[in-house]
mmCIF file of C-alpha atoms in Angstrom:
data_model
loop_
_atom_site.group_PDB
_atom_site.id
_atom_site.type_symbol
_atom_site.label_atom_id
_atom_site.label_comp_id
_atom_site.label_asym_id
_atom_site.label_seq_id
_atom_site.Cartn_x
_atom_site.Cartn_y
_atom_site.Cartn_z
ATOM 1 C CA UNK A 210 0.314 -12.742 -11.569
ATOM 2 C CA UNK A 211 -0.129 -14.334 -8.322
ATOM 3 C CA UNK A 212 1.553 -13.028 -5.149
ATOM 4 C CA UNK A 213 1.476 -10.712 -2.149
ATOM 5 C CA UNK A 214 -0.208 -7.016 -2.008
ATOM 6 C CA UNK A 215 0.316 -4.837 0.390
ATOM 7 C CA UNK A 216 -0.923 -1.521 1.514
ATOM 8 C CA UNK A 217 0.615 0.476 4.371
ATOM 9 C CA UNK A 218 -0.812 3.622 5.785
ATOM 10 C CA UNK A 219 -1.273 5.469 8.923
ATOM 11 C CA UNK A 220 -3.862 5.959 11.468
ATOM 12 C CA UNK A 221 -5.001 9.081 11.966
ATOM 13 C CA UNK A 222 -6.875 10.757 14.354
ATOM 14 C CA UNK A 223 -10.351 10.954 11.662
ATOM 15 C CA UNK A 224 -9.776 7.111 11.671
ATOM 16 C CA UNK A 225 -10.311 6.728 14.798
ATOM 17 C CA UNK A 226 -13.352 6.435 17.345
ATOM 18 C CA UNK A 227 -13.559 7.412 20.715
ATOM 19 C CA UNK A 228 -11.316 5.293 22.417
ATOM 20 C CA UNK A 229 -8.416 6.733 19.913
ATOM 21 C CA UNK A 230 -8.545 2.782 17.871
ATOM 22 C CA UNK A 231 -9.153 2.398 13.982
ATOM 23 C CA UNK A 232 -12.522 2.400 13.452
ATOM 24 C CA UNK A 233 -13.675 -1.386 12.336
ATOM 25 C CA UNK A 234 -15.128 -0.244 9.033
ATOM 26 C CA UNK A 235 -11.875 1.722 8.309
ATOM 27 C CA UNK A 236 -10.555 -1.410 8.678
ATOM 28 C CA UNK A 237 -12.161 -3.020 6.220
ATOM 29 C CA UNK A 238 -12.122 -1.037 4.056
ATOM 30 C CA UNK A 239 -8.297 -1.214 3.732
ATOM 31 C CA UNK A 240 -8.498 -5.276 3.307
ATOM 32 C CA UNK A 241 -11.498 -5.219 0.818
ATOM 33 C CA UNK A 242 -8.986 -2.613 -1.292
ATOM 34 C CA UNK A 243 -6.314 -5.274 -0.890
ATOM 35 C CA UNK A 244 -8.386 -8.228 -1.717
ATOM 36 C CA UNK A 245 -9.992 -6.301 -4.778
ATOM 37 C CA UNK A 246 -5.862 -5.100 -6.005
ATOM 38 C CA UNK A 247 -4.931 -9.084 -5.401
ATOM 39 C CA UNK A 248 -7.744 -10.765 -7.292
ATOM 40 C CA UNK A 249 -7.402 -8.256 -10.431
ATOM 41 C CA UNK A 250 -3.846 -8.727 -10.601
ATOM 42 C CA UNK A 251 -4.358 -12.471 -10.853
ATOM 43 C CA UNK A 252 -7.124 -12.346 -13.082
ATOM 44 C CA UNK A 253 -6.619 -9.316 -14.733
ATOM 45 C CA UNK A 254 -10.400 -8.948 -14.871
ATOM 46 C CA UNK A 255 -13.521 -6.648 -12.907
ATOM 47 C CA UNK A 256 -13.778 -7.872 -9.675
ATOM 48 C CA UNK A 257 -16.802 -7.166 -7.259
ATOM 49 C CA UNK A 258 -16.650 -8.718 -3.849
ATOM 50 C CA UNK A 259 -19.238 -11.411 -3.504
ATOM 51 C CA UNK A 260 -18.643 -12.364 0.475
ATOM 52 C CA UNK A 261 -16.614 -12.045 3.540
ATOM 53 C CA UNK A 262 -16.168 -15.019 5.842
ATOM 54 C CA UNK A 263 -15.348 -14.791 9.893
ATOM 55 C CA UNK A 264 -13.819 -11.522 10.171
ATOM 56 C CA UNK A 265 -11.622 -12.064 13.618
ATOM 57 C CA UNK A 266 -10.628 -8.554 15.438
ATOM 58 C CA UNK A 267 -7.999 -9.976 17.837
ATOM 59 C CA UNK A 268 -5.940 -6.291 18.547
ATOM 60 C CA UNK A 269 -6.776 -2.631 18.529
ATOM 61 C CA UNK A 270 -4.511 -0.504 16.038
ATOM 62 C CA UNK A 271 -3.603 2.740 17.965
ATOM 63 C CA UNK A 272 -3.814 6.397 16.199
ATOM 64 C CA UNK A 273 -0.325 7.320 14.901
ATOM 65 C CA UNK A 274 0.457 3.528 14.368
ATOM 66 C CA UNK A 275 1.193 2.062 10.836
ATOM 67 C CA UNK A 276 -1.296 -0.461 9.809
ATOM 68 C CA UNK A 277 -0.069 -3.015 6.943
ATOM 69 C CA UNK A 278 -3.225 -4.860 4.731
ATOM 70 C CA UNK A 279 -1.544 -8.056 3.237
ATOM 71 C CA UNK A 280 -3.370 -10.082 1.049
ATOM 72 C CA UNK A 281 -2.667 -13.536 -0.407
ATOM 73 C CA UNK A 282 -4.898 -15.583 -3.328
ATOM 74 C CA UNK A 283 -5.650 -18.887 -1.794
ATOM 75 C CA UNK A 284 -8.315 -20.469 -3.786
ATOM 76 C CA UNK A 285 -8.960 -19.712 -7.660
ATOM 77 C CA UNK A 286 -11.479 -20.905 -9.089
ATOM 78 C CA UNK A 287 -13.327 -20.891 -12.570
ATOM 79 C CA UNK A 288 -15.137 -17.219 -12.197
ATOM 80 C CA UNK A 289 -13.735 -16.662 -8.053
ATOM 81 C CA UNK A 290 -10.726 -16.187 -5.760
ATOM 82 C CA UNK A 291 -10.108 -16.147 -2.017
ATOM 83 C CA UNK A 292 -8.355 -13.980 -0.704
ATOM 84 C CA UNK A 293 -6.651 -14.227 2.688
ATOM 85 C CA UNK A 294 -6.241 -10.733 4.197
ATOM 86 C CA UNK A 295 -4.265 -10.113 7.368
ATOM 87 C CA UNK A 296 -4.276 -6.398 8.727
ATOM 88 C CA UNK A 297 -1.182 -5.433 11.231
ATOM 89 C CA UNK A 298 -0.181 -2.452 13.434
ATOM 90 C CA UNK A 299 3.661 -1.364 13.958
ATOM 91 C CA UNK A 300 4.664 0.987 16.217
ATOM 92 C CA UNK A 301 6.836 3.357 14.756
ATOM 93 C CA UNK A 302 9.201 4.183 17.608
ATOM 94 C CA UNK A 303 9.435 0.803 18.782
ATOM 95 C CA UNK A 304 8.541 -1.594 15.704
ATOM 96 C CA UNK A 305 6.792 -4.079 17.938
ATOM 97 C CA UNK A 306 3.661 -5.198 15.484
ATOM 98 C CA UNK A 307 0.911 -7.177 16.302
ATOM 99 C CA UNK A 308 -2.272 -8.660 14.448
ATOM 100 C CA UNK A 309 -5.203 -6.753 14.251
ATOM 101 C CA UNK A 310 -7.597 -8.559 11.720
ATOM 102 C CA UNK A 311 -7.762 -11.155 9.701
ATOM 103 C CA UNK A 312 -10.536 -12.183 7.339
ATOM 104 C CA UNK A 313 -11.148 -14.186 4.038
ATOM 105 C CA UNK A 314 -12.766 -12.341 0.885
ATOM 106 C CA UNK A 315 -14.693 -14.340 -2.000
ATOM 107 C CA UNK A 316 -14.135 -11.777 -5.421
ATOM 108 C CA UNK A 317 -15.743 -12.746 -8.170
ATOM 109 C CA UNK A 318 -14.944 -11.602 -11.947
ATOM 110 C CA UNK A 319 -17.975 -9.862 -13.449
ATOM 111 C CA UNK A 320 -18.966 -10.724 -17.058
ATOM 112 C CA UNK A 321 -18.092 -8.747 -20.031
ATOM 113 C CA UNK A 322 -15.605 -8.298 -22.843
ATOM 114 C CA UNK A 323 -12.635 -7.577 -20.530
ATOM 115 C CA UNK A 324 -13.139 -10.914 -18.290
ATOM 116 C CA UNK A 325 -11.145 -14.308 -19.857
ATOM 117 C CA UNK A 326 -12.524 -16.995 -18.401
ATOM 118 C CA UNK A 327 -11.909 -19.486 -16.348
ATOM 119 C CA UNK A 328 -9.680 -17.646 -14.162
ATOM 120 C CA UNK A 329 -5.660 -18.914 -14.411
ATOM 121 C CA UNK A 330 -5.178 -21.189 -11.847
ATOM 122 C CA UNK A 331 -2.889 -20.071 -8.642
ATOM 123 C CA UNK A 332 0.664 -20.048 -8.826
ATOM 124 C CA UNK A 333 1.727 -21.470 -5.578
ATOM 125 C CA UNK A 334 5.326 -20.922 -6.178
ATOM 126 C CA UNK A 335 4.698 -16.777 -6.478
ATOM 127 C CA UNK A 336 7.217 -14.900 -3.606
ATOM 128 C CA UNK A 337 7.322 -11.484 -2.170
ATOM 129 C CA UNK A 338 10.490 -9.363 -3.184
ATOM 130 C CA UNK A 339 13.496 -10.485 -1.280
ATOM 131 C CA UNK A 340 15.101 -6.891 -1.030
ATOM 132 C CA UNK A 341 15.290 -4.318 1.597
ATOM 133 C CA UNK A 342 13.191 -1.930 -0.061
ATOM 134 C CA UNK A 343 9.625 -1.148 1.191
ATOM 135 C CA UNK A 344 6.938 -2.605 -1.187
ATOM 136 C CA UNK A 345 3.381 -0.544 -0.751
ATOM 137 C CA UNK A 346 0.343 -0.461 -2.937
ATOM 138 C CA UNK A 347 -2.701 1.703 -3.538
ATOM 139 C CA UNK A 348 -5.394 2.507 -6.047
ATOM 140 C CA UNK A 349 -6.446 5.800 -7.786
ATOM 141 C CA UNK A 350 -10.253 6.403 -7.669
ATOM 142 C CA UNK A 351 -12.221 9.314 -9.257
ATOM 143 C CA UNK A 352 -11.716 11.890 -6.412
ATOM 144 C CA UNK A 353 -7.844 11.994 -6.895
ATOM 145 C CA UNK A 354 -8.289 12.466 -10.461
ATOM 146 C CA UNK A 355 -8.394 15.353 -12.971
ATOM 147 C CA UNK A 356 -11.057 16.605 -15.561
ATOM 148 C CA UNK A 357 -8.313 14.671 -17.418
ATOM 149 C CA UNK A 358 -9.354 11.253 -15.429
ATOM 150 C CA UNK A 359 -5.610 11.205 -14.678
ATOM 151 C CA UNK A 360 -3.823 11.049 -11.188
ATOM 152 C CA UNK A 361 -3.603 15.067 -9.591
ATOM 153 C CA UNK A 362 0.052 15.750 -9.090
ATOM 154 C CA UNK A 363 -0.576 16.493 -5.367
ATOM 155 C CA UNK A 364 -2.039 13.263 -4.432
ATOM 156 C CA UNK A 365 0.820 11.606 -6.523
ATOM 157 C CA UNK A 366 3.326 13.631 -4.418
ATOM 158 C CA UNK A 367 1.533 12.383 -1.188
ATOM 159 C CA UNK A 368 1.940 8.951 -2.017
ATOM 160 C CA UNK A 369 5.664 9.220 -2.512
ATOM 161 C CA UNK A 370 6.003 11.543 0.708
ATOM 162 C CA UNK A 371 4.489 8.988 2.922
ATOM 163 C CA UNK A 372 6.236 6.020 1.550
ATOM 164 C CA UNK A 373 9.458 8.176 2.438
ATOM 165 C CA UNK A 374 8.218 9.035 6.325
ATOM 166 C CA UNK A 375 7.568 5.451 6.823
ATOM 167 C CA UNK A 376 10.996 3.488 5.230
ATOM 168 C CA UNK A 377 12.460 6.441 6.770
ATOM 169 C CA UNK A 378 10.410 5.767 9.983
ATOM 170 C CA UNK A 379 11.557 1.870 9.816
ATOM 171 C CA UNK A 380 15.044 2.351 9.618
ATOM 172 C CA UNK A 381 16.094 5.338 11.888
ATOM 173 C CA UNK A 382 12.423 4.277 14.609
ATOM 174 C CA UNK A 383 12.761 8.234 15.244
ATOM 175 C CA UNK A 384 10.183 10.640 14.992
ATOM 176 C CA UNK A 385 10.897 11.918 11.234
ATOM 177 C CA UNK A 386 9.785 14.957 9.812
ATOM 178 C CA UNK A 387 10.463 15.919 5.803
ATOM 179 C CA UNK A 388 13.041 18.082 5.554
ATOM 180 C CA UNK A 389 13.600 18.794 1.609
ATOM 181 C CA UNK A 390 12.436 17.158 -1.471
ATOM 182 C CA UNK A 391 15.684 17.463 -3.986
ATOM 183 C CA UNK A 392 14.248 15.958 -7.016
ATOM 184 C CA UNK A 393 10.793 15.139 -8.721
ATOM 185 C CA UNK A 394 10.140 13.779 -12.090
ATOM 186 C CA UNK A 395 7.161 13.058 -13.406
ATOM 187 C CA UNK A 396 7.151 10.522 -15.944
ATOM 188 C CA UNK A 397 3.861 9.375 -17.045
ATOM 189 C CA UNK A 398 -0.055 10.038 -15.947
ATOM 190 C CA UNK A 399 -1.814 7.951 -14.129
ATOM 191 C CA UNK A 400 -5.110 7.029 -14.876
ATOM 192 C CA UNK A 401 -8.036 6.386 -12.633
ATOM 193 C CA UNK A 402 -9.139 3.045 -11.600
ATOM 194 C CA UNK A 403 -5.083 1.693 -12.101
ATOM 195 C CA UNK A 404 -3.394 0.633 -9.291
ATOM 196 C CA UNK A 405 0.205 2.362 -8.067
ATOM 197 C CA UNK A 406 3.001 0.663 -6.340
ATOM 198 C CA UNK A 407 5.665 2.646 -4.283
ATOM 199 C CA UNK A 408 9.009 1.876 -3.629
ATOM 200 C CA UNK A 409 11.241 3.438 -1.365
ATOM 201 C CA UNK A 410 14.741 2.821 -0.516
ATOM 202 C CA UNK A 411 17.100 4.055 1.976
ATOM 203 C CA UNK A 412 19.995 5.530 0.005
ATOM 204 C CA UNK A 413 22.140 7.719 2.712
ATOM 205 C CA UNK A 414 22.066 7.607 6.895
ATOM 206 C CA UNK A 415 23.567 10.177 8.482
ATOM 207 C CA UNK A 416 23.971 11.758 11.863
ATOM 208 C CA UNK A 417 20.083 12.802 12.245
ATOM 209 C CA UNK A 418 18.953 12.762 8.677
ATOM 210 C CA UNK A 419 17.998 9.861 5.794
ATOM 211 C CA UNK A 420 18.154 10.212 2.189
ATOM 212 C CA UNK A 421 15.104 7.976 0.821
ATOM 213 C CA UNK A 422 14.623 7.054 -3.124
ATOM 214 C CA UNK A 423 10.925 6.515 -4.063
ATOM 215 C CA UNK A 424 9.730 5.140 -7.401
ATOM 216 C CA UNK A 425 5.765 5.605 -8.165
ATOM 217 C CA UNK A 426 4.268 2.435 -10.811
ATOM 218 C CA UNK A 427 1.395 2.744 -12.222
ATOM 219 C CA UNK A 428 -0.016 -1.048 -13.563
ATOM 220 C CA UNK A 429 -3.650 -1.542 -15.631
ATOM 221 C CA UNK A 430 -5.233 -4.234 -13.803
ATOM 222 C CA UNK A 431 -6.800 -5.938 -16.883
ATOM 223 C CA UNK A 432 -3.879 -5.888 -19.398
ATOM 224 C CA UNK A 433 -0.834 -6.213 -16.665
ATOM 225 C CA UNK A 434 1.135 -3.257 -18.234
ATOM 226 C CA UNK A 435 3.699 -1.420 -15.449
ATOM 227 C CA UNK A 436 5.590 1.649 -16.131
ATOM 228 C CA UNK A 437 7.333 4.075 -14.016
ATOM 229 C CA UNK A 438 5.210 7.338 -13.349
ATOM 230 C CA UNK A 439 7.261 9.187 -10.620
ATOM 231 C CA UNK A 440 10.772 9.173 -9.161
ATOM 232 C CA UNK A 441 11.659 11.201 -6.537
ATOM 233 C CA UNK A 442 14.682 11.728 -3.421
ATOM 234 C CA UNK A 443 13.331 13.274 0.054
ATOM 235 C CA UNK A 444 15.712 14.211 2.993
ATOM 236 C CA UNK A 445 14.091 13.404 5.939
ATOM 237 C CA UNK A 446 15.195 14.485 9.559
ATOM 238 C CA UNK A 447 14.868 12.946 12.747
ATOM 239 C CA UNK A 448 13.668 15.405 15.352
ATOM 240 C CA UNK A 449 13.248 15.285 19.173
ATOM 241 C CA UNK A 450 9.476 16.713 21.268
ATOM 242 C CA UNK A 451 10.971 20.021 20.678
ATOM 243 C CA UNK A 452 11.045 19.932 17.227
ATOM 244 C CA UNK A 453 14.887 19.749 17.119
ATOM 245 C CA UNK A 454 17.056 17.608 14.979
ATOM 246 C CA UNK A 455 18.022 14.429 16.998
ATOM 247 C CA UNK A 456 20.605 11.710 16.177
ATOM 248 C CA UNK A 457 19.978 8.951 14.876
ATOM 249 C CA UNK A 458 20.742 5.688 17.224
#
């Protein structure tokens, strides 16, 4: 499966160095993730990154901006992809975004019983979702895990609250702040080393509050399978430097 991944996530202040900016190798660490989620979903095979070419820093992000990692397959070849990555900042208030980063990423599928080569050949004609829901992926590694090597239910429900605060974020460009959580179901573990997918949708606007749906995915990168871990509805309020509720413009 060819395509676009993307990971959104905020910068906060321990991401930042001295001149309140995202620290470089913070940076790339979010667009090696990205190139490492897009390679395995088109190969569906172990990736290790082999090289990095001309890594351009054109823009600082700011702390408490949203940075979005999107990355694109542009070469495959027999046993290697390319990955183009492109890392942006959006300021929430505003939404005026601006490029940060962009680099290019040579993965290359390790050898063993789980690696079918050569690699499929790029789909050119693979799209993004044309919806209005926000698309965001991450990966589960060892520390978020269990004795039971599955995803902790605490990290889980960070992932969903955050993809609420920022579709939330995007469509009200108010300071938001989560008000209640109405409904959580947990559907099925998530194991370490899979990759998640959140999607959130915008399901009510009111006065100075927005209902927000978010569905949690959990896909093996080798075999392709998907299934629906985590559901969940937040109510999330807009608020003013005071703290107080504030309408919504």
């Amino acid at each position: 499966m060819s395509g676009v991944v993307r990971l959104i996530d905020m910068v906060f202040p321990g991401d930042t160095n001295h001149h309140g900016t995202l620290f470089g190798g913070v940076a790339l660490a979010h667009m090696d993730k990205v190139a490492f989620l897009a390679a395995s979903r088109h190969g569906r095979a172990p990736f290790v990154t082999a090289a990095s070419e001309r890594i351009d820093f054109a823009a600082p992000a700011l702390k408490g901006e949203l940075i979005e990692a999107t990355g694109r397959i542009t070469r495959a070849g027999t046993r290697s992809v390319d990955v183009e990555i492109e890392l942006t900042a959006e300021a929430l208030l505003s939404g005026e975004r601006r490029l940060c980063t962009r680099g290019l990423f040579t993965l290359v599928a390790a050898k063993g019983p789980d690696t079918r080569l050569p690699l499929p050949p790029l789909d050119r004609m693979a799209a993004e979702p044309e919806d209005d829901r926000l698309h965001m992926a991450d990966m589960v590694f060892p520390p978020q895990t269990n004795h039971y090597g599955t995803l902790f239910g605490g990290d889980a429900l960070r992932m969903l609250g955050k993809a609420a605060f920022i579709a939330s974020s995007r469509h009200a460009r108010a300071v938001m702040v989560m008000a209640a959580s109405d409904r959580i179901d947990f559907r099925s573990p998530v194991r370490e080393g899979e990759m998640v997918e959140l999607i959130a949708r915008v399901m009510m606007s009111g006065r100075s509050s927005v209902r927000v749906g978010v569905e949690l995915w959990a896909e093996n990168l080798l075999s392709g399978d998907r299934r629906r871990a985590a559901t969940a509805e937040f109510v999330m309020v807009a608020v003013d430097p005071a703290g107080r509720p504030a309408p919504i413009d």
